[in-house]
PDB file of N, CA and C in Angstrom:
ATOM      1  N   UNK A   1     -12.651   7.635 -15.454  1.00 54.00           N
ATOM      2  CA  UNK A   1     -11.652   6.831 -16.124  1.00 54.00           C
ATOM      3  C   UNK A   1     -12.296   6.161 -17.315  1.00 54.00           C
ATOM      4  N   UNK A   2     -11.484   5.871 -18.283  1.00 55.00           N
ATOM      5  CA  UNK A   2     -12.016   5.211 -19.463  1.00 55.00           C
ATOM      6  C   UNK A   2     -11.052   4.135 -19.930  1.00 55.00           C
ATOM      7  N   UNK A   3     -11.540   3.303 -20.777  1.00 63.00           N
ATOM      8  CA  UNK A   3     -10.731   2.246 -21.376  1.00 63.00           C
ATOM      9  C   UNK A   3     -10.098   2.782 -22.650  1.00 63.00           C
ATOM     10  N   UNK A   4      -9.134   2.086 -23.222  1.00 68.00           N
ATOM     11  CA  UNK A   4      -8.513   2.573 -24.450  1.00 68.00           C
ATOM     12  C   UNK A   4      -9.505   2.759 -25.589  1.00 68.00           C
ATOM     13  N   UNK A   5     -10.604   2.027 -25.590  1.00 68.00           N
ATOM     14  CA  UNK A   5     -11.606   2.161 -26.641  1.00 68.00           C
ATOM     15  C   UNK A   5     -12.485   3.381 -26.469  1.00 68.00           C
ATOM     16  N   UNK A   6     -12.438   4.041 -25.343  1.00 68.00           N
ATOM     17  CA  UNK A   6     -13.211   5.249 -25.111  1.00 68.00           C
ATOM     18  C   UNK A   6     -14.413   5.045 -24.211  1.00 68.00           C
ATOM     19  N   UNK A   7     -14.819   3.809 -23.954  1.00 76.00           N
ATOM     20  CA  UNK A   7     -15.961   3.554 -23.077  1.00 76.00           C
ATOM     21  C   UNK A   7     -15.522   3.702 -21.627  1.00 76.00           C
ATOM     22  N   UNK A   8     -16.352   4.353 -20.821  1.00 82.00           N
ATOM     23  CA  UNK A   8     -15.982   4.552 -19.420  1.00 82.00           C
ATOM     24  C   UNK A   8     -16.232   3.285 -18.609  1.00 82.00           C
ATOM     25  N   UNK A   9     -15.482   3.151 -17.517  1.00 79.00           N
ATOM     26  CA  UNK A   9     -15.612   2.004 -16.623  1.00 79.00           C
ATOM     27  C   UNK A   9     -16.502   2.417 -15.461  1.00 79.00           C
ATOM     28  N   UNK A  10     -17.545   1.633 -15.154  1.00 80.00           N
ATOM     29  CA  UNK A  10     -18.413   1.984 -14.013  1.00 80.00           C
ATOM     30  C   UNK A  10     -17.618   1.957 -12.699  1.00 80.00           C
ATOM     31  N   UNK A  11     -17.935   2.860 -11.764  1.00 73.00           N
ATOM     32  CA  UNK A  11     -17.201   2.900 -10.487  1.00 73.00           C
ATOM     33  C   UNK A  11     -17.241   1.583  -9.718  1.00 73.00           C
ATOM     34  N   UNK A  12     -18.356   0.847  -9.801  1.00 75.00           N
ATOM     35  CA  UNK A  12     -18.451  -0.426  -9.074  1.00 75.00           C
ATOM     36  C   UNK A  12     -17.439  -1.431  -9.597  1.00 75.00           C
ATOM     37  N   UNK A  13     -17.272  -1.461 -10.915  1.00 77.00           N
ATOM     38  CA  UNK A  13     -16.306  -2.371 -11.516  1.00 77.00           C
ATOM     39  C   UNK A  13     -14.886  -1.949 -11.164  1.00 77.00           C
ATOM     40  N   UNK A  14     -14.638  -0.656 -11.126  1.00 71.00           N
ATOM     41  CA  UNK A  14     -13.321  -0.139 -10.774  1.00 71.00           C
ATOM     42  C   UNK A  14     -12.967  -0.500  -9.332  1.00 71.00           C
ATOM     43  N   UNK A  15     -13.932  -0.364  -8.422  1.00 71.00           N
ATOM     44  CA  UNK A  15     -13.693  -0.689  -7.015  1.00 71.00           C
ATOM     45  C   UNK A  15     -13.500  -2.178  -6.809  1.00 71.00           C
ATOM     46  N   UNK A  16     -14.171  -3.003  -7.610  1.00 72.00           N
ATOM     47  CA  UNK A  16     -13.986  -4.445  -7.515  1.00 72.00           C
ATOM     48  C   UNK A  16     -12.615  -4.851  -8.024  1.00 72.00           C
ATOM     49  N   UNK A  17     -12.118  -4.140  -9.006  1.00 72.00           N
ATOM     50  CA  UNK A  17     -10.820  -4.466  -9.595  1.00 72.00           C
ATOM     51  C   UNK A  17      -9.665  -3.994  -8.717  1.00 72.00           C
ATOM     52  N   UNK A  18      -9.787  -2.807  -8.143  1.00 71.00           N
ATOM     53  CA  UNK A  18      -8.712  -2.222  -7.338  1.00 71.00           C
ATOM     54  C   UNK A  18      -9.214  -2.004  -5.917  1.00 71.00           C
ATOM     55  N   UNK A  19      -8.689  -2.793  -4.987  1.00 67.00           N
ATOM     56  CA  UNK A  19      -9.164  -2.749  -3.604  1.00 67.00           C
ATOM     57  C   UNK A  19      -8.862  -1.405  -2.952  1.00 67.00           C
ATOM     58  N   UNK A  20      -7.745  -0.799  -3.261  1.00 64.00           N
ATOM     59  CA  UNK A  20      -7.313   0.422  -2.609  1.00 64.00           C
ATOM     60  C   UNK A  20      -8.084   1.663  -2.984  1.00 64.00           C
ATOM     61  N   UNK A  21      -9.048   1.573  -3.912  1.00 69.00           N
ATOM     62  CA  UNK A  21      -9.797   2.763  -4.299  1.00 69.00           C
ATOM     63  C   UNK A  21     -10.779   3.207  -3.233  1.00 69.00           C
ATOM     64  N   UNK A  22     -11.117   2.327  -2.307  1.00 70.00           N
ATOM     65  CA  UNK A  22     -11.955   2.693  -1.178  1.00 70.00           C
ATOM     66  C   UNK A  22     -13.436   2.683  -1.496  1.00 70.00           C
ATOM     67  N   UNK A  23     -14.213   3.103  -0.522  1.00 72.00           N
ATOM     68  CA  UNK A  23     -15.667   3.177  -0.633  1.00 72.00           C
ATOM     69  C   UNK A  23     -16.146   4.263   0.315  1.00 72.00           C
ATOM     70  N   UNK A  24     -17.429   4.457   0.394  1.00 72.00           N
ATOM     71  CA  UNK A  24     -17.979   5.558   1.191  1.00 72.00           C
ATOM     72  C   UNK A  24     -17.737   5.380   2.687  1.00 72.00           C
ATOM     73  N   UNK A  25     -17.645   4.144   3.163  1.00 80.00           N
ATOM     74  CA  UNK A  25     -17.523   3.890   4.606  1.00 80.00           C
ATOM     75  C   UNK A  25     -16.093   3.620   5.058  1.00 80.00           C
ATOM     76  N   UNK A  26     -15.110   3.874   4.221  1.00 82.00           N
ATOM     77  CA  UNK A  26     -13.722   3.586   4.597  1.00 82.00           C
ATOM     78  C   UNK A  26     -13.232   4.626   5.607  1.00 82.00           C
ATOM     79  N   UNK A  27     -12.509   4.164   6.596  1.00 85.00           N
ATOM     80  CA  UNK A  27     -11.970   5.085   7.603  1.00 85.00           C
ATOM     81  C   UNK A  27     -10.650   5.656   7.111  1.00 85.00           C
ATOM     82  N   UNK A  28     -10.214   6.703   7.775  1.00 86.00           N
ATOM     83  CA  UNK A  28      -8.945   7.335   7.412  1.00 86.00           C
ATOM     84  C   UNK A  28      -7.789   6.352   7.604  1.00 86.00           C
ATOM     85  N   UNK A  29      -7.842   5.574   8.671  1.00 86.00           N
ATOM     86  CA  UNK A  29      -6.781   4.608   8.950  1.00 86.00           C
ATOM     87  C   UNK A  29      -6.720   3.532   7.870  1.00 86.00           C
ATOM     88  N   UNK A  30      -7.882   3.020   7.437  1.00 87.00           N
ATOM     89  CA  UNK A  30      -7.906   2.004   6.382  1.00 87.00           C
ATOM     90  C   UNK A  30      -7.360   2.564   5.073  1.00 87.00           C
ATOM     91  N   UNK A  31      -7.722   3.807   4.762  1.00 86.00           N
ATOM     92  CA  UNK A  31      -7.280   4.420   3.512  1.00 86.00           C
ATOM     93  C   UNK A  31      -5.762   4.616   3.501  1.00 86.00           C
ATOM     94  N   UNK A  32      -5.218   5.158   4.571  1.00 89.00           N
ATOM     95  CA  UNK A  32      -3.773   5.413   4.620  1.00 89.00           C
ATOM     96  C   UNK A  32      -3.005   4.096   4.688  1.00 89.00           C
ATOM     97  N   UNK A  33      -3.580   3.065   5.326  1.00 90.00           N
ATOM     98  CA  UNK A  33      -2.947   1.751   5.360  1.00 90.00           C
ATOM     99  C   UNK A  33      -2.851   1.173   3.959  1.00 90.00           C
ATOM    100  N   UNK A  34      -3.923   1.308   3.169  1.00 88.00           N
ATOM    101  CA  UNK A  34      -3.883   0.843   1.782  1.00 88.00           C
ATOM    102  C   UNK A  34      -2.812   1.575   0.984  1.00 88.00           C
ATOM    103  N   UNK A  35      -2.686   2.883   1.191  1.00 89.00           N
ATOM    104  CA  UNK A  35      -1.687   3.669   0.471  1.00 89.00           C
ATOM    105  C   UNK A  35      -0.273   3.202   0.825  1.00 89.00           C
ATOM    106  N   UNK A  36      -0.024   2.989   2.102  1.00 91.00           N
ATOM    107  CA  UNK A  36       1.308   2.555   2.529  1.00 91.00           C
ATOM    108  C   UNK A  36       1.623   1.152   2.017  1.00 91.00           C
ATOM    109  N   UNK A  37       0.646   0.257   2.065  1.00 91.00           N
ATOM    110  CA  UNK A  37       0.877  -1.105   1.559  1.00 91.00           C
ATOM    111  C   UNK A  37       1.184  -1.091   0.070  1.00 91.00           C
ATOM    112  N   UNK A  38       0.459  -0.283  -0.689  1.00 91.00           N
ATOM    113  CA  UNK A  38       0.728  -0.176  -2.121  1.00 91.00           C
ATOM    114  C   UNK A  38       2.137   0.354  -2.374  1.00 91.00           C
ATOM    115  N   UNK A  39       2.548   1.328  -1.580  1.00 93.00           N
ATOM    116  CA  UNK A  39       3.876   1.911  -1.744  1.00 93.00           C
ATOM    117  C   UNK A  39       4.968   0.892  -1.437  1.00 93.00           C
ATOM    118  N   UNK A  40       4.842   0.190  -0.319  1.00 94.00           N
ATOM    119  CA  UNK A  40       5.846  -0.814   0.037  1.00 94.00           C
ATOM    120  C   UNK A  40       5.871  -1.960  -0.973  1.00 94.00           C
ATOM    121  N   UNK A  41       4.713  -2.378  -1.459  1.00 93.00           N
ATOM    122  CA  UNK A  41       4.668  -3.439  -2.460  1.00 93.00           C
ATOM    123  C   UNK A  41       5.342  -2.992  -3.750  1.00 93.00           C
ATOM    124  N   UNK A  42       5.186  -1.730  -4.105  1.00 94.00           N
ATOM    125  CA  UNK A  42       5.844  -1.200  -5.295  1.00 94.00           C
ATOM    126  C   UNK A  42       7.354  -1.190  -5.110  1.00 94.00           C
ATOM    127  N   UNK A  43       7.813  -0.779  -3.941  1.00 95.00           N
ATOM    128  CA  UNK A  43       9.260  -0.765  -3.683  1.00 95.00           C
ATOM    129  C   UNK A  43       9.848  -2.163  -3.743  1.00 95.00           C
ATOM    130  N   UNK A  44       9.132  -3.146  -3.198  1.00 95.00           N
ATOM    131  CA  UNK A  44       9.617  -4.527  -3.209  1.00 95.00           C
ATOM    132  C   UNK A  44       9.622  -5.075  -4.635  1.00 95.00           C
ATOM    133  N   UNK A  45       8.630  -4.691  -5.418  1.00 95.00           N
ATOM    134  CA  UNK A  45       8.507  -5.219  -6.768  1.00 95.00           C
ATOM    135  C   UNK A  45       9.436  -4.606  -7.792  1.00 95.00           C
ATOM    136  N   UNK A  46       9.961  -3.420  -7.525  1.00 96.00           N
ATOM    137  CA  UNK A  46      10.866  -2.751  -8.457  1.00 96.00           C
ATOM    138  C   UNK A  46      12.292  -2.813  -7.902  1.00 96.00           C
ATOM    139  N   UNK A  47      13.109  -3.605  -8.548  1.00 96.00           N
ATOM    140  CA  UNK A  47      14.458  -3.871  -8.060  1.00 96.00           C
ATOM    141  C   UNK A  47      15.294  -2.591  -7.979  1.00 96.00           C
ATOM    142  N   UNK A  48      15.129  -1.689  -8.938  1.00 96.00           N
ATOM    143  CA  UNK A  48      15.930  -0.458  -8.931  1.00 96.00           C
ATOM    144  C   UNK A  48      15.629   0.400  -7.708  1.00 96.00           C
ATOM    145  N   UNK A  49      14.365   0.524  -7.361  1.00 96.00           N
ATOM    146  CA  UNK A  49      14.009   1.284  -6.165  1.00 96.00           C
ATOM    147  C   UNK A  49      14.539   0.607  -4.910  1.00 96.00           C
ATOM    148  N   UNK A  50      14.432  -0.710  -4.890  1.00 96.00           N
ATOM    149  CA  UNK A  50      14.895  -1.468  -3.737  1.00 96.00           C
ATOM    150  C   UNK A  50      16.403  -1.307  -3.548  1.00 96.00           C
ATOM    151  N   UNK A  51      17.146  -1.365  -4.640  1.00 97.00           N
ATOM    152  CA  UNK A  51      18.598  -1.205  -4.537  1.00 97.00           C
ATOM    153  C   UNK A  51      18.964   0.225  -4.136  1.00 97.00           C
ATOM    154  N   UNK A  52      18.183   1.207  -4.585  1.00 97.00           N
ATOM    155  CA  UNK A  52      18.420   2.595  -4.187  1.00 97.00           C
ATOM    156  C   UNK A  52      18.276   2.748  -2.670  1.00 97.00           C
ATOM    157  N   UNK A  53      17.200   2.202  -2.113  1.00 96.00           N
ATOM    158  CA  UNK A  53      16.996   2.281  -0.665  1.00 96.00           C
ATOM    159  C   UNK A  53      18.078   1.509   0.083  1.00 96.00           C
ATOM    160  N   UNK A  54      18.517   0.386  -0.467  1.00 97.00           N
ATOM    161  CA  UNK A  54      19.568  -0.399   0.187  1.00 97.00           C
ATOM    162  C   UNK A  54      20.864   0.388   0.264  1.00 97.00           C
ATOM    163  N   UNK A  55      21.219   1.064  -0.819  1.00 97.00           N
ATOM    164  CA  UNK A  55      22.445   1.871  -0.822  1.00 97.00           C
ATOM    165  C   UNK A  55      22.297   3.051   0.133  1.00 97.00           C
ATOM    166  N   UNK A  56      21.128   3.693   0.132  1.00 97.00           N
ATOM    167  CA  UNK A  56      20.911   4.853   0.999  1.00 97.00           C
ATOM    168  C   UNK A  56      20.966   4.477   2.479  1.00 97.00           C
ATOM    169  N   UNK A  57      20.522   3.259   2.818  1.00 96.00           N
ATOM    170  CA  UNK A  57      20.513   2.823   4.209  1.00 96.00           C
ATOM    171  C   UNK A  57      21.769   2.032   4.580  1.00 96.00           C
ATOM    172  N   UNK A  58      22.640   1.792   3.602  1.00 97.00           N
ATOM    173  CA  UNK A  58      23.863   1.022   3.804  1.00 97.00           C
ATOM    174  C   UNK A  58      23.542  -0.385   4.325  1.00 97.00           C
ATOM    175  N   UNK A  59      22.524  -1.004   3.725  1.00 96.00           N
ATOM    176  CA  UNK A  59      22.103  -2.363   4.060  1.00 96.00           C
ATOM    177  C   UNK A  59      22.097  -3.207   2.798  1.00 96.00           C
ATOM    178  N   UNK A  60      21.970  -4.503   2.979  1.00 97.00           N
ATOM    179  CA  UNK A  60      21.845  -5.375   1.812  1.00 97.00           C
ATOM    180  C   UNK A  60      20.431  -5.270   1.246  1.00 97.00           C
ATOM    181  N   UNK A  61      20.294  -5.631  -0.014  1.00 96.00           N
ATOM    182  CA  UNK A  61      18.993  -5.563  -0.672  1.00 96.00           C
ATOM    183  C   UNK A  61      18.012  -6.529  -0.010  1.00 96.00           C
ATOM    184  N   UNK A  62      18.491  -7.704   0.369  1.00 97.00           N
ATOM    185  CA  UNK A  62      17.614  -8.683   1.014  1.00 97.00           C
ATOM    186  C   UNK A  62      17.100  -8.167   2.356  1.00 97.00           C
ATOM    187  N   UNK A  63      17.936  -7.475   3.100  1.00 97.00           N
ATOM    188  CA  UNK A  63      17.515  -6.940   4.401  1.00 97.00           C
ATOM    189  C   UNK A  63      16.467  -5.845   4.223  1.00 97.00           C
ATOM    190  N   UNK A  64      16.668  -4.971   3.229  1.00 97.00           N
ATOM    191  CA  UNK A  64      15.699  -3.905   2.971  1.00 97.00           C
ATOM    192  C   UNK A  64      14.379  -4.505   2.485  1.00 97.00           C
ATOM    193  N   UNK A  65      14.458  -5.530   1.620  1.00 97.00           N
ATOM    194  CA  UNK A  65      13.238  -6.197   1.161  1.00 97.00           C
ATOM    195  C   UNK A  65      12.478  -6.795   2.343  1.00 97.00           C
ATOM    196  N   UNK A  66      13.189  -7.434   3.266  1.00 96.00           N
ATOM    197  CA  UNK A  66      12.556  -8.014   4.445  1.00 96.00           C
ATOM    198  C   UNK A  66      11.905  -6.929   5.308  1.00 96.00           C
ATOM    199  N   UNK A  67      12.577  -5.807   5.485  1.00 95.00           N
ATOM    200  CA  UNK A  67      12.006  -4.711   6.269  1.00 95.00           C
ATOM    201  C   UNK A  67      10.712  -4.202   5.641  1.00 95.00           C
ATOM    202  N   UNK A  68      10.708  -4.049   4.315  1.00 95.00           N
ATOM    203  CA  UNK A  68       9.504  -3.572   3.630  1.00 95.00           C
ATOM    204  C   UNK A  68       8.384  -4.598   3.719  1.00 95.00           C
ATOM    205  N   UNK A  69       8.720  -5.867   3.585  1.00 94.00           N
ATOM    206  CA  UNK A  69       7.696  -6.909   3.690  1.00 94.00           C
ATOM    207  C   UNK A  69       7.099  -6.954   5.092  1.00 94.00           C
ATOM    208  N   UNK A  70       7.914  -6.715   6.106  1.00 93.00           N
ATOM    209  CA  UNK A  70       7.404  -6.673   7.479  1.00 93.00           C
ATOM    210  C   UNK A  70       6.518  -5.453   7.697  1.00 93.00           C
ATOM    211  N   UNK A  71       6.860  -4.331   7.048  1.00 92.00           N
ATOM    212  CA  UNK A  71       6.054  -3.117   7.193  1.00 92.00           C
ATOM    213  C   UNK A  71       4.721  -3.232   6.469  1.00 92.00           C
ATOM    214  N   UNK A  72       4.620  -4.108   5.479  1.00 92.00           N
ATOM    215  CA  UNK A  72       3.357  -4.290   4.768  1.00 92.00           C
ATOM    216  C   UNK A  72       2.291  -4.841   5.720  1.00 92.00           C
ATOM    217  N   UNK A  73       2.693  -5.605   6.700  1.00 90.00           N
ATOM    218  CA  UNK A  73       1.740  -6.239   7.620  1.00 90.00           C
ATOM    219  C   UNK A  73       0.903  -5.197   8.368  1.00 90.00           C
ATOM    220  N   UNK A  74       1.535  -4.259   9.031  1.00 86.00           N
ATOM    221  CA  UNK A  74       0.840  -3.169   9.710  1.00 86.00           C
ATOM    222  C   UNK A  74       1.643  -1.887   9.501  1.00 86.00           C
ATOM    223  N   UNK A  75       1.481  -1.238   8.337  1.00 85.00           N
ATOM    224  CA  UNK A  75       2.312  -0.081   8.038  1.00 85.00           C
ATOM    225  C   UNK A  75       2.024   1.143   8.895  1.00 85.00           C
ATOM    226  N   UNK A  76       0.819   1.248   9.421  1.00 85.00           N
ATOM    227  CA  UNK A  76       0.447   2.433  10.206  1.00 85.00           C
ATOM    228  C   UNK A  76       0.145   2.095  11.656  1.00 85.00           C
ATOM    229  N   UNK A  77       0.624   0.970  12.117  1.00 83.00           N
ATOM    230  CA  UNK A  77       0.394   0.578  13.498  1.00 83.00           C
ATOM    231  C   UNK A  77      -0.945  -0.104  13.709  1.00 83.00           C
ATOM    232  N   UNK A  78      -1.282  -0.281  14.954  1.00 84.00           N
ATOM    233  CA  UNK A  78      -2.511  -0.964  15.333  1.00 84.00           C
ATOM    234  C   UNK A  78      -3.701  -0.060  14.979  1.00 84.00           C
ATOM    235  N   UNK A  79      -4.760  -0.617  14.389  1.00 82.00           N
ATOM    236  CA  UNK A  79      -5.919   0.216  14.064  1.00 82.00           C
ATOM    237  C   UNK A  79      -6.582   0.770  15.329  1.00 82.00           C
ATOM    238  N   UNK A  80      -7.139   1.959  15.234  1.00 83.00           N
ATOM    239  CA  UNK A  80      -7.788   2.535  16.415  1.00 83.00           C
ATOM    240  C   UNK A  80      -9.039   1.751  16.786  1.00 83.00           C
ATOM    241  N   UNK A  81      -9.397   1.838  18.053  1.00 84.00           N
ATOM    242  CA  UNK A  81     -10.599   1.130  18.535  1.00 84.00           C
ATOM    243  C   UNK A  81     -11.840   1.737  17.893  1.00 84.00           C
ATOM    244  N   UNK A  82     -12.761   0.874  17.483  1.00 79.00           N
ATOM    245  CA  UNK A  82     -13.994   1.344  16.843  1.00 79.00           C
ATOM    246  C   UNK A  82     -14.964   1.817  17.926  1.00 79.00           C
ATOM    247  N   UNK A  83     -15.623   2.927  17.617  1.00 76.00           N
ATOM    248  CA  UNK A  83     -16.600   3.471  18.562  1.00 76.00           C
ATOM    249  C   UNK A  83     -17.953   2.842  18.284  1.00 76.00           C
ATOM    250  N   UNK A  84     -18.608   2.404  19.352  1.00 68.00           N
ATOM    251  CA  UNK A  84     -19.952   1.839  19.221  1.00 68.00           C
ATOM    252  C   UNK A  84     -20.966   2.983  19.216  1.00 68.00           C
ATOM    253  N   UNK A  85     -21.810   3.013  18.217  1.00 60.00           N
ATOM    254  CA  UNK A  85     -22.844   4.051  18.159  1.00 60.00           C
ATOM    255  C   UNK A  85     -24.144   3.494  18.708  1.00 60.00           C
ATOM    256  N   UNK A  86     -24.258   3.523  20.024  1.00 52.00           N
ATOM    257  CA  UNK A  86     -25.450   2.954  20.673  1.00 52.00           C
ATOM    258  C   UNK A  86     -26.260   4.046  21.327  1.00 52.00           C
TER     259      UNK A  86
END
């Protein structure tokens, strides 16, 4: 990736700026959880998308927004138990 001036951005700076970019030790569950949270946050933040989902589900916009906000908490369910490497 680069900036508009043409200078590239170091990966460490990119990862510090955007949490969802991940790192070498990220698990599959953490990665997919970040993706789902970003998606739900985008839907909540864009009124047109939110109203589209409200019409498709035959619900009010406030109810759909509340459902998405609740799904942001744990979008992929409870995280799996970590294995101890002993």
